[in-house]
XYZ file of C-alpha atoms in Angstrom:
778
model
C -63.749 -18.321 135.859
C -61.459 -21.334 135.987
C -58.365 -19.202 135.263
C -59.392 -16.758 137.942
C -59.822 -19.576 140.422
C -56.312 -20.846 139.653
C -54.860 -17.396 140.212
C -56.890 -17.044 143.397
C -55.403 -20.253 144.738
C -51.881 -19.054 143.894
C -52.465 -15.728 145.570
C -53.838 -17.494 148.601
C -50.655 -19.557 148.738
C -48.500 -16.450 148.526
C -50.654 -14.637 151.036
C -51.007 -17.480 153.493
C -48.598 -18.906 155.995
C -46.879 -20.707 153.101
C -45.112 -17.460 152.335
C -43.653 -17.666 155.804
C -42.838 -21.362 155.766
C -41.730 -21.900 152.147
C -38.011 -21.036 151.742
C -38.260 -20.925 147.948
C -40.936 -18.220 148.072
C -38.899 -16.296 150.615
C -35.858 -16.549 148.348
C -37.736 -15.422 145.234
C -39.231 -12.382 146.935
C -36.045 -11.371 148.736
C -34.165 -11.711 145.446
C -36.712 -9.546 143.637
C -36.586 -6.947 146.409
C -32.783 -6.729 146.135
C -33.051 -6.627 142.342
C -35.395 -3.630 142.430
C -33.525 -1.823 145.198
C -30.269 -1.889 143.216
C -31.911 0.286 140.555
C -33.992 2.441 142.887
C -31.988 5.625 142.281
C -32.667 5.477 138.538
C -36.428 4.881 138.847
C -39.209 7.435 139.037
C -40.971 6.806 142.336
C -44.499 7.319 140.998
C -43.891 4.946 138.091
C -42.402 2.364 140.436
C -45.477 2.493 142.675
C -47.829 2.163 139.703
C -45.977 -0.707 138.032
C -44.861 -2.494 141.196
C -47.596 -5.189 141.024
C -46.459 -6.118 137.508
C -42.926 -6.745 138.737
C -44.122 -9.660 140.859
C -46.592 -11.081 138.324
C -44.018 -13.436 136.823
C -43.147 -14.794 140.254
C -46.790 -15.606 141.013
C -47.720 -16.931 137.563
C -44.688 -19.229 137.427
C -44.997 -20.474 140.985
C -43.829 -24.077 141.300
C -44.930 -26.134 144.310
C -42.323 -26.777 146.989
C -42.353 -30.478 146.169
C -40.109 -29.711 143.167
C -36.727 -30.132 144.840
C -34.729 -29.165 141.743
C -36.570 -25.860 141.554
C -36.029 -25.154 145.245
C -32.320 -25.929 144.925
C -31.937 -23.639 141.902
C -33.789 -20.797 143.602
C -31.830 -21.146 146.822
C -28.406 -21.309 145.156
C -29.144 -18.498 142.683
C -30.455 -16.225 145.430
C -27.434 -16.951 147.614
C -25.153 -16.119 144.670
C -27.064 -12.902 143.978
C -26.817 -11.721 147.580
C -23.223 -12.949 147.901
C -22.167 -11.089 144.752
C -23.831 -7.938 146.036
C -22.111 -8.295 149.424
C -18.762 -8.885 147.697
C -18.872 -6.208 144.982
C -21.919 -3.999 145.501
C -22.982 -4.852 141.946
C -25.857 -6.753 140.401
C -25.246 -10.218 138.998
C -25.167 -10.399 135.215
C -26.213 -14.026 134.845
C -25.104 -14.281 131.231
C -21.594 -13.149 132.159
C -21.531 -15.247 135.310
C -22.469 -18.428 133.496
C -19.792 -17.717 130.880
C -17.263 -17.450 133.713
C -18.515 -20.751 135.146
C -17.826 -22.497 131.848
C -14.219 -21.282 131.937
C -11.910 -23.128 134.386
C -9.941 -19.986 135.199
C -13.107 -17.920 135.361
C -14.574 -20.389 137.821
C -11.573 -19.804 140.072
C -12.340 -16.087 140.027
C -15.956 -16.720 140.975
C -14.971 -19.089 143.762
C -12.878 -16.347 145.343
C -16.138 -14.777 146.459
C -17.604 -18.014 147.792
C -17.298 -16.852 151.414
C -19.896 -14.149 150.781
C -22.178 -16.705 149.126
C -21.824 -18.974 152.154
C -22.687 -16.074 154.446
C -25.730 -15.257 152.343
C -26.772 -18.919 152.431
C -26.419 -18.964 156.192
C -28.520 -15.824 156.526
C -31.224 -17.321 154.299
C -31.314 -20.563 156.289
C -31.430 -18.632 159.559
C -34.288 -16.467 158.293
C -36.217 -19.524 157.113
C -35.736 -21.283 160.455
C -36.824 -18.167 162.332
C -39.981 -17.926 160.239
C -40.724 -21.619 160.737
C -40.223 -21.264 164.480
C -42.582 -18.304 164.721
C -45.124 -20.101 162.554
C -44.871 -23.254 164.665
C -45.498 -21.470 167.947
C -48.318 -19.462 166.437
C -50.034 -22.634 165.176
C -49.449 -24.695 168.313
C -50.455 -22.322 171.053
C -47.125 -20.702 171.606
C -48.811 -17.299 171.686
C -52.272 -17.521 173.288
C -54.391 -14.434 173.309
C -56.560 -13.846 176.394
C -60.057 -15.236 175.844
C -61.717 -11.934 176.649
C -60.101 -10.329 173.602
C -61.451 -12.870 171.155
C -64.251 -11.716 168.926
C -65.593 -14.806 167.209
C -67.762 -13.932 164.207
C -71.093 -15.667 163.747
C -71.258 -18.674 161.410
C -71.528 -17.919 157.711
C -74.321 -19.653 155.835
C -73.841 -21.294 152.437
C -75.428 -18.457 150.486
C -73.154 -15.868 152.061
C -70.116 -18.094 151.362
C -70.962 -18.333 147.669
C -71.506 -14.574 147.456
C -68.171 -13.868 149.108
C -66.449 -16.342 146.792
C -67.952 -14.677 143.730
C -66.975 -11.267 145.091
C -63.393 -12.450 145.635
C -63.202 -13.829 142.110
C -64.651 -10.601 140.682
C -62.133 -8.509 142.576
C -59.384 -10.838 141.403
C -60.494 -10.491 137.785
C -60.459 -6.721 138.128
C -57.032 -6.853 139.752
C -55.607 -9.212 137.128
C -57.049 -7.106 134.316
C -55.446 -4.021 135.817
C -52.088 -5.765 136.094
C -52.341 -7.019 132.506
C -53.185 -3.528 131.249
C -50.334 -2.047 133.249
C -47.953 -4.677 131.909
C -48.995 -4.004 128.334
C -48.569 -0.259 128.726
C -45.490 -0.045 130.930
C -42.120 0.860 129.334
C -40.165 -2.255 128.406
C -37.012 -0.574 129.732
C -36.393 -1.019 132.625
C -39.469 -2.917 133.797
C -38.937 -6.068 131.722
C -35.529 -6.396 133.334
C -36.879 -5.650 136.808
C -39.590 -8.286 136.333
C -37.097 -11.092 135.819
C -37.701 -13.844 138.339
C -34.560 -15.371 139.803
C -34.897 -18.991 138.623
C -36.032 -18.110 135.109
C -33.435 -15.353 134.662
C -30.742 -17.945 135.351
C -32.241 -20.518 132.987
C -32.663 -17.905 130.255
C -29.047 -16.795 130.614
C -27.867 -20.403 130.430
C -29.224 -20.729 126.892
C -29.100 -17.112 125.749
C -26.874 -15.632 123.094
C -25.722 -12.121 123.941
C -28.078 -9.485 122.601
C -27.494 -5.782 122.270
C -29.399 -2.582 121.602
C -27.499 -2.059 118.372
C -28.886 -2.429 114.872
C -27.269 -5.056 112.680
C -24.603 -3.572 110.426
C -25.084 -4.356 106.767
C -22.397 -6.024 104.692
C -20.211 -3.682 102.705
C -19.384 -4.354 99.110
C -16.082 -2.498 98.942
C -12.662 -3.868 98.206
C -9.664 -4.169 100.469
C -7.377 -1.271 101.234
C -5.391 -1.406 98.031
C -1.865 -0.486 99.002
C -0.264 1.382 101.847
C 0.566 4.826 100.467
C 2.372 3.256 97.540
C 4.300 0.693 99.596
C 4.394 -2.763 98.068
C 6.336 -5.956 98.661
C 8.717 -7.507 96.201
C 6.752 -10.750 95.996
C 3.363 -9.052 96.329
C 2.621 -11.503 99.127
C 0.937 -9.951 102.203
C 2.431 -10.693 105.584
C 0.549 -11.467 108.768
C -1.098 -8.270 109.942
C -1.064 -6.879 106.399
C -3.210 -9.592 104.808
C -5.828 -7.272 103.409
C -3.814 -4.127 102.858
C -3.264 -5.300 99.307
C -5.901 -6.380 96.823
C -6.534 -10.115 97.032
C -5.388 -11.532 93.733
C -6.058 -15.130 94.609
C -2.417 -15.984 95.083
C -1.612 -18.588 97.735
C -0.185 -17.162 100.908
C 0.429 -17.855 104.563
C -3.075 -16.717 105.473
C -5.374 -17.563 102.545
C -9.070 -16.839 102.703
C -8.865 -13.916 105.122
C -9.393 -11.300 102.442
C -12.738 -11.389 100.677
C -15.067 -8.840 99.147
C -16.459 -7.963 102.569
C -13.103 -7.356 104.271
C -12.439 -3.852 105.547
C -9.601 -1.901 107.019
C -9.297 1.336 108.881
C -8.609 4.372 106.700
C -7.567 7.484 108.578
C -8.746 9.757 105.783
C -12.275 8.334 106.070
C -12.475 8.533 109.871
C -14.642 11.510 110.923
C -13.262 11.271 114.491
C -9.579 11.132 113.537
C -7.401 13.888 114.991
C -3.730 13.906 114.045
C -0.960 15.924 115.647
C 1.814 14.751 113.319
C 1.842 18.179 111.663
C 2.943 19.768 114.958
C 6.552 20.157 116.044
C 8.042 17.854 118.625
C 8.023 19.005 122.225
C 10.982 21.365 122.660
C 13.028 19.186 125.067
C 12.708 16.290 122.623
C 13.819 18.431 119.696
C 17.020 19.247 121.536
C 17.634 15.599 122.431
C 17.067 14.250 118.935
C 19.225 16.960 117.377
C 22.074 15.549 119.441
C 21.176 11.967 118.399
C 21.411 11.096 122.068
C 18.586 8.563 122.369
C 19.267 5.472 120.289
C 16.684 2.689 120.450
C 17.807 -0.839 119.672
C 15.294 -2.753 121.801
C 11.748 -2.127 123.037
C 10.237 -3.492 126.248
C 6.490 -3.077 126.809
C 5.507 -3.761 130.425
C 1.784 -4.053 131.112
C 1.024 -3.789 134.823
C -2.065 -5.697 135.928
C -4.773 -3.638 137.704
C -2.370 -0.750 138.297
C -4.040 2.585 138.873
C -2.500 5.879 137.896
C -2.843 7.252 141.435
C -0.604 4.542 142.932
C 2.227 4.598 140.362
C 3.571 6.226 142.400
C 1.478 7.703 145.213
C 2.001 11.465 145.212
C 2.105 13.677 148.322
C -1.093 15.627 148.802
C -3.025 13.472 146.348
C -6.437 12.011 147.291
C -4.766 8.605 147.591
C -2.111 9.975 149.940
C -4.809 11.637 152.049
C -6.841 8.429 152.127
C -3.930 6.485 153.580
C -3.173 9.300 156.004
C -6.791 9.375 157.253
C -6.662 5.656 157.937
C -3.518 6.090 160.046
C -4.310 9.425 161.675
C -2.901 12.907 161.036
C -0.332 12.485 163.794
C 1.237 9.667 161.761
C 2.033 11.815 158.706
C 5.824 11.423 158.987
C 5.505 7.661 159.362
C 3.068 7.444 156.438
C 5.339 9.474 154.150
C 8.277 7.286 155.084
C 6.311 4.112 154.327
C 4.986 5.400 151.022
C 8.455 6.508 149.921
C 9.492 2.855 150.253
C 6.305 1.356 148.842
C 7.275 1.528 145.152
C 10.854 2.834 144.883
C 11.233 1.704 141.261
C 8.054 3.514 140.261
C 9.463 6.595 141.986
C 12.626 6.370 139.891
C 10.789 5.742 136.646
C 8.134 8.414 137.110
C 10.188 10.828 139.233
C 10.286 10.567 143.022
C 7.406 12.696 144.346
C 8.742 12.611 147.913
C 12.291 13.779 147.139
C 11.543 15.599 143.858
C 14.346 13.643 142.208
C 14.114 12.297 138.683
C 16.424 9.336 138.412
C 15.412 8.131 134.966
C 14.589 9.999 131.791
C 11.356 9.607 129.941
C 7.891 10.842 129.123
C 5.253 10.463 131.817
C 1.643 10.931 130.728
C -0.852 12.342 133.203
C -4.453 11.595 132.228
C -4.054 8.358 130.267
C -6.998 5.949 130.115
C -7.353 2.362 129.003
C -9.357 1.155 126.025
C -10.913 -1.636 128.075
C -11.111 -2.729 131.690
C -10.835 -6.341 130.489
C -7.125 -7.166 130.364
C -6.919 -9.178 127.151
C -8.982 -6.560 125.328
C -6.809 -3.719 126.631
C -3.748 -5.407 125.099
C -5.192 -4.785 121.647
C -5.037 -1.039 122.197
C -1.483 -0.969 123.526
C -0.028 -3.510 121.082
C -2.052 -2.865 117.929
C -3.481 0.631 118.272
C -7.042 -0.639 117.799
C -10.237 -0.562 119.787
C -11.611 -3.930 120.942
C -14.947 -5.377 119.920
C -17.950 -4.475 122.096
C -18.719 -8.088 122.938
C -18.082 -10.186 126.021
C -14.674 -11.798 126.413
C -12.098 -12.214 123.639
C -14.298 -12.629 120.600
C -11.619 -10.786 118.625
C -9.654 -14.014 118.061
C -12.384 -15.105 115.642
C -11.621 -12.129 113.405
C -8.682 -10.363 111.815
C -7.222 -7.419 113.764
C -7.938 -4.385 111.621
C -4.496 -2.787 112.065
C -0.982 -4.281 112.083
C 0.339 -4.839 115.610
C 3.866 -3.956 116.743
C 5.310 -7.441 115.977
C 3.714 -7.304 112.511
C 5.422 -4.004 111.760
C 8.790 -5.226 113.006
C 8.416 -8.358 110.909
C 7.709 -6.134 107.920
C 10.979 -4.311 108.620
C 12.719 -7.690 108.481
C 10.951 -8.640 105.282
C 11.889 -5.623 103.195
C 15.588 -5.502 104.007
C 17.900 -5.974 101.073
C 20.054 -8.521 102.889
C 17.108 -10.758 103.806
C 19.106 -13.920 103.149
C 21.753 -12.797 105.662
C 19.395 -11.907 108.517
C 20.785 -14.587 110.812
C 24.438 -13.714 110.273
C 24.365 -10.999 112.927
C 25.150 -7.735 111.124
C 26.936 -5.244 113.323
C 24.969 -2.256 111.983
C 22.017 -1.868 114.356
C 19.741 -0.692 111.563
C 20.356 -3.890 109.627
C 19.698 -6.268 112.476
C 16.530 -8.373 112.386
C 13.809 -7.987 114.952
C 12.470 -10.781 117.148
C 9.457 -10.597 119.452
C 8.472 -12.382 122.653
C 5.526 -12.277 125.045
C 5.988 -13.310 128.680
C 3.580 -13.810 131.562
C 3.685 -16.202 134.485
C -0.017 -17.063 134.356
C -2.240 -19.047 132.026
C -3.228 -17.917 128.549
C -5.230 -20.879 127.263
C -8.486 -20.522 129.192
C -9.000 -16.937 128.038
C -7.984 -17.538 124.387
C -5.089 -15.225 125.105
C -2.687 -17.699 123.524
C -4.594 -17.234 120.266
C -4.523 -13.469 120.698
C -0.750 -13.432 121.227
C -0.248 -15.543 118.118
C -2.669 -13.281 116.262
C -0.546 -10.269 117.256
C 2.446 -11.853 115.544
C 4.740 -12.742 118.467
C 7.508 -15.242 117.750
C 7.841 -16.542 121.325
C 5.304 -17.120 124.116
C 6.303 -17.953 127.675
C 3.389 -18.551 130.059
C 2.324 -20.782 132.964
C 2.062 -23.787 130.649
C 5.703 -23.250 129.711
C 6.777 -23.010 133.342
C 5.147 -26.324 134.291
C 6.131 -28.152 131.123
C 8.586 -30.927 132.022
C 10.535 -30.264 128.830
C 11.003 -26.568 129.656
C 14.596 -25.452 130.077
C 14.155 -24.228 133.650
C 11.604 -26.782 134.874
C 10.387 -27.214 137.569
C 9.003 -23.936 138.950
C 10.741 -22.918 142.150
C 7.578 -21.630 143.856
C 3.986 -22.854 144.246
C 1.018 -21.612 142.256
C -0.052 -18.106 143.299
C -3.493 -16.525 142.865
C -5.851 -18.076 140.322
C -3.929 -18.433 137.132
C -0.293 -19.356 137.632
C 2.910 -18.350 139.353
C 4.648 -15.304 140.770
C 6.583 -13.260 138.198
C 10.109 -14.227 139.375
C 9.519 -17.669 137.829
C 10.001 -15.896 134.498
C 13.409 -14.506 135.383
C 15.598 -17.236 133.813
C 13.473 -17.203 130.646
C 13.599 -13.407 130.531
C 17.375 -13.449 130.790
C 17.645 -16.148 128.127
C 15.608 -14.107 125.659
C 17.551 -10.902 126.349
C 20.944 -12.599 126.207
C 20.045 -14.477 123.032
C 19.064 -11.218 121.330
C 22.315 -9.547 122.402
C 24.557 -12.468 121.458
C 22.898 -13.094 118.098
C 22.800 -9.353 117.399
C 19.057 -9.108 117.035
C 16.712 -6.327 118.004
C 14.213 -7.365 120.635
C 10.611 -6.412 121.208
C 9.580 -7.972 124.503
C 6.112 -7.643 125.994
C 5.447 -8.700 129.571
C 2.143 -8.758 131.464
C 2.365 -8.887 135.259
C -0.247 -10.644 137.397
C 0.397 -10.354 141.161
C -1.642 -7.153 141.396
C -4.701 -9.049 140.151
C -7.399 -9.872 142.700
C -7.021 -11.475 145.310
C -3.576 -9.788 145.586
C -1.783 -12.728 147.189
C 1.998 -12.488 147.463
C 4.542 -15.234 148.205
C 4.845 -16.149 151.880
C 8.469 -14.988 151.878
C 7.414 -11.403 151.129
C 7.173 -9.246 154.266
C 3.796 -7.509 154.271
C 3.139 -4.161 155.937
C 0.101 -2.394 157.318
C -0.104 0.602 155.022
C -3.757 1.160 155.906
C -4.861 1.746 159.480
C -8.244 1.709 161.187
C -8.275 5.280 162.504
C -11.140 6.213 160.158
C -13.272 3.264 161.284
C -13.230 1.619 157.837
C -12.093 -1.898 156.993
C -9.230 -1.492 154.492
C -8.184 -5.164 154.350
C -8.453 -5.550 150.578
C -6.842 -2.231 149.792
C -3.968 -3.020 152.131
C -3.471 -6.331 150.302
C -3.458 -4.400 147.031
C -0.758 -2.009 148.266
C 1.403 -4.940 149.373
C 0.936 -6.572 145.974
C 1.990 -3.276 144.369
C 5.142 -3.261 146.466
C 5.920 -6.831 145.412
C 5.284 -6.027 141.745
C 7.547 -2.990 142.075
C 10.402 -5.235 143.212
C 9.825 -7.396 140.156
C 9.830 -4.312 137.928
C 13.244 -3.526 139.390
C 14.416 -7.052 138.534
C 13.337 -6.575 134.912
C 15.233 -3.295 134.622
C 18.246 -4.887 136.333
C 18.219 -7.598 133.660
C 18.702 -4.887 131.053
C 21.620 -3.498 133.050
C 23.214 -6.928 133.334
C 22.955 -7.406 129.582
C 24.456 -3.954 128.983
C 21.522 -2.676 126.919
C 19.847 -0.187 129.279
C 21.037 2.869 127.340
C 19.668 1.517 124.059
C 16.322 0.173 125.305
C 12.994 1.956 125.272
C 10.823 0.739 128.154
C 7.113 1.480 127.922
C 5.158 1.017 131.154
C 1.366 1.003 131.096
C -1.481 -0.289 133.235
C -3.985 -2.615 131.624
C -6.723 -0.975 133.701
C -7.298 0.339 137.212
C -9.333 -1.185 140.015
C -12.114 0.450 142.065
C -12.261 -0.419 145.762
C -15.016 0.172 148.334
C -13.035 3.262 149.321
C -13.748 4.616 145.818
C -17.371 3.697 145.217
C -20.297 1.628 146.440
C -19.265 -1.119 144.042
C -15.786 -2.479 143.480
C -13.974 -4.582 140.919
C -13.869 -3.975 137.179
C -16.594 -6.320 135.927
C -19.563 -4.150 135.031
C -18.148 -1.251 137.044
C -18.130 2.149 135.283
C -16.237 4.046 138.009
C -13.429 6.221 136.665
C -10.786 4.586 138.889
C -11.112 1.496 136.682
C -9.876 3.476 133.652
C -7.089 5.805 134.780
C -3.708 4.159 134.175
C -0.008 5.047 134.326
C 1.726 5.511 130.972
C 5.473 6.104 130.799
C 8.028 5.988 127.973
C 11.339 5.491 129.756
C 14.771 5.853 128.158
C 17.922 6.967 130.026
C 18.791 9.516 127.353
C 15.359 11.060 126.995
C 14.639 14.240 128.945
C 12.167 13.947 131.792
C 8.865 15.321 130.506
C 5.450 15.429 132.146
C 2.713 15.405 129.491
C -0.858 16.173 130.474
C -3.123 14.466 127.977
C -6.404 12.604 128.160
C -4.913 10.063 125.782
C -5.724 6.383 125.572
C -3.366 3.428 125.369
C -3.970 3.523 121.611
C -1.340 6.278 121.500
C 1.392 3.812 122.490
C 1.997 2.335 119.042
C 2.156 5.642 117.103
C 4.383 7.102 119.838
C 6.790 4.157 119.552
C 6.926 4.595 115.782
C 7.518 8.324 116.212
C 10.343 7.636 118.677
C 11.993 5.172 116.293
C 11.765 7.682 113.455
C 12.901 10.771 115.366
C 15.794 9.000 117.113
C 17.152 7.722 113.777
C 16.818 4.172 115.052
C 15.639 2.841 111.684
C 17.257 2.604 108.295
C 15.948 4.482 105.294
C 13.450 1.835 104.153
C 12.139 1.184 107.650
C 11.785 4.914 108.261
C 9.771 5.241 105.070
C 7.462 2.412 106.150
C 7.086 3.726 109.707
C 6.383 7.244 108.439
C 3.589 5.907 106.254
C 2.160 3.586 108.877
C 2.028 6.113 111.717
C -0.498 8.203 109.799
C -2.892 5.256 109.639
C -3.405 4.822 113.381
C -6.218 6.377 115.384
C -4.073 7.501 118.325
C -1.971 10.672 118.504
C 1.779 10.710 119.093
C 2.695 11.759 122.613
C 5.974 13.303 121.425
C 4.009 16.294 120.186
C 1.436 18.656 121.713
C -1.736 16.671 122.290
C -4.825 18.004 120.560
C -7.872 17.901 122.814
C -9.951 19.543 120.119
C -9.193 20.392 116.494
C -11.320 22.348 114.042
C -14.270 21.990 116.388
C -13.849 18.207 116.664
C -13.325 16.787 120.131
C -10.801 14.042 120.777
C -13.100 11.187 121.801
C -12.080 8.221 123.922
C -14.022 4.978 124.063
C -13.524 2.188 126.560
C -15.156 -1.211 126.790
C -16.146 -2.134 130.345
C -15.335 -5.719 131.347
C -16.260 -8.254 130.171
C -17.052 -6.220 127.071
C -20.605 -6.500 125.842
C -22.697 -4.552 128.335
C -21.341 -1.036 128.855
C -19.377 1.537 126.864
C -17.543 4.443 128.517
C -17.373 7.608 126.413
C -15.254 10.619 127.300
C -13.610 13.526 125.563
C -10.243 15.158 126.061
C -11.939 18.518 125.526
C -14.379 18.391 128.457
C -14.483 16.754 131.914
C -17.651 14.763 131.204
C -18.100 10.984 131.131
C -21.042 9.079 129.691
C -21.632 5.394 130.347
C -23.845 3.996 127.599
C -25.625 0.645 128.006
C -25.225 -1.924 125.232
C -27.966 -4.178 126.604
C -31.356 -3.473 128.152
C -30.201 -4.425 131.649
C -28.095 -1.339 132.362
C -28.670 2.381 132.860
C -27.120 5.464 131.306
C -24.710 7.234 133.658
C -23.174 10.727 133.601
C -20.486 12.380 135.706
C -18.695 15.718 135.638
C -15.124 15.135 136.813
C -14.467 18.826 137.415
C -17.242 19.051 139.989
C -17.315 15.424 141.143
C -13.823 13.971 140.508
C -14.473 10.941 142.729
C -17.814 10.270 140.998
C -19.641 10.174 144.316
C -22.902 11.507 142.864
C -23.379 10.146 139.334
C -26.612 10.812 137.488
C -28.294 7.627 136.261
C -31.368 7.072 134.113
C -32.890 4.345 131.981
C -33.375 6.556 128.937
C -31.135 9.065 127.241
C -33.867 11.685 127.358
C -34.315 11.339 131.113
C -30.561 11.532 131.615
C -30.256 14.674 129.510
C -33.046 16.275 131.536
C -31.306 15.374 134.793
C -27.978 16.717 133.509
C -29.649 19.928 132.347
C -31.281 20.432 135.746
C -28.158 19.703 137.800
C -25.486 21.213 135.559
C -26.245 23.244 132.452
C -27.567 23.002 128.879
C -24.034 22.610 127.529
C -23.477 19.411 129.507
C -26.883 18.087 128.458
C -26.084 18.815 124.821
C -22.759 16.996 125.188
C -24.583 13.905 126.468
C -26.681 13.822 123.314
C -23.626 14.269 121.108
C -21.671 11.616 123.009
C -24.492 9.099 122.599
C -24.686 9.878 118.886
C -20.932 9.432 118.493
C -21.042 6.273 120.605
C -23.721 4.668 118.442
C -21.719 5.495 115.320
C -18.582 4.045 116.931
C -20.356 0.775 117.778
C -21.385 0.280 114.177
C -17.943 1.324 112.975
C -16.394 -1.395 115.151
C -18.619 -3.963 113.472
C -17.401 -2.718 110.102
C -13.705 -2.595 111.007
C -13.768 -6.037 112.620
C -15.885 -7.340 109.713
C -18.563 -8.542 112.078
C -21.747 -9.171 110.120
C -23.517 -11.549 112.496
C -27.223 -11.518 111.969
């Protein structure tokens, strides 16, 4: 009876005027209401009605009196953040991810960019609380008097009746509590445990929580290292960085001792049940003709990674959905003006990819239509483009704690240096291009330290790193920076220009071959550009929609395009344009409110976050448009294929490259792309930022996409891009079975069957990543 009385008192508090006057209770219940409403479309209405009382049980049972100021402050701030994040992105707060961002100085800057929405939410909460207090005050102090004739005063209740009513209330409460307890015991844990989370305790739990997943722990494997690479060995039998475990560990001291043990694993193409190779196919016909003439020599390689650059804006094509979106915002009568503006938006992109407005192709190269990223988290996506590997399905850059399971581009080039016969004369500047040593450099004008990216770049094998710390270092050659800090993480790209020229000129003068990787940053949110840049109004208001952010994005694209032109001009000035392969790729896209109800890449599964431009540009290559649902993992094998086919390597290097290319998971884009082979679909996997919550699964053979949750806080999601290319009506469900039923009912049995297969393949892939990355965490 005592427990029931305690609960009765708490319910009386929640049901009395305290609910109106206590801001913390208002915050908790408004937070829970928003929390439930964000998942409403994936819930069965009848189940929600039945289990609804259990969703608020935690809030009542853990009620803390309003005298606890720390509790009130936590509830108020957390609720304001939850509503502010929803107002800013349309997404639900992942407290574990958010707290991780807070602990990172650069991540905190990102979070603070949305502070205006949090302030607005705080203001709305304060206003609502004051309004409730005002109403309550007037109601209690005669502000609203009812006419006396309408009052119906009940007769006094005697003591016996009072005791009976009290016992009846307690009995009803016991019945109600028992029902709630039974419902809570019998309700499905997914999604109702997540929906039951109470705002203050969800935050506190996330503060101390280690990321958990739905995946079973992968057992340790007792196999040896890879042995050797198709018979290739090194004269001193000493593995190089990136090849540490490709040879048996014989206990000899080396540059990286201890990395190879009995539990170390490597990718083996012959053991990969998902591997599809197209190396047995002939080159595309235009390329055959070019290489027969030995017209495309490659001395240097430039890999340009464009931050948050979507495929549909590089460049914008006439008649495309993006072109029509801009036209709608300006009005149909402004078509000529819009086309003129868009033709000048990204002129360098037009030249590189072929000018869609004039139908002129100014530069040769291979342009890939349909490319997707391996991760919407930038530093994870770099692993696919630079190393041909998939990232780990964990939040942030956990990969730096492990050994990358394939050699990256700098590792391979360093191997070329290592095996040359004239190793002792590498610095003498041989005139034969094939005999020249390779050097590698990574440039970006923003920070690398806070994201562990500096460790990643070193892990990839780069010789030189230029970043924001370099630019503001007083000992740097071109110190001080000529412009102020821009956006969150550093400076505008032109601050790199003198360093870029130094690296290029040094390679030319010392007769070295250069691999230079550059990551841009201006197109990252919040899309600020230097004050000297003249901004334009690409988006209008004719459609009645606020396009402020998207207009900022287009201006940032225009600015980044100018910088891209500066980079290509630097090659011209050094006289190496005709012998330089330039690879241009987006790290990921970026969904805007114009695309979906939620925007941004963190936790956002929308397809516009994944579609990226991918171009292999060389003046002497023919202009080819390749349609392939390939991932950025095809970049490394395509580069190796280009080096081999263009005779840009000597005999030994060609032998190594020919052996290595077979070991990578991606297909070469110089050959017909296989969407399906011997009944096996070409699967693509992509980690959704920040990495540990959602996995995107697609296939080059079908237009379907499955989003698979890696934690219990997210739903399954399915779209058919043939029928719903903008993903306006995704199907969502908390269980795979419910999703398959929904897909079967809306589409057909084939699509439902594909969902089951995709989930099966996805679960295998998750465990395979643990094995390849040698992750055996218990």
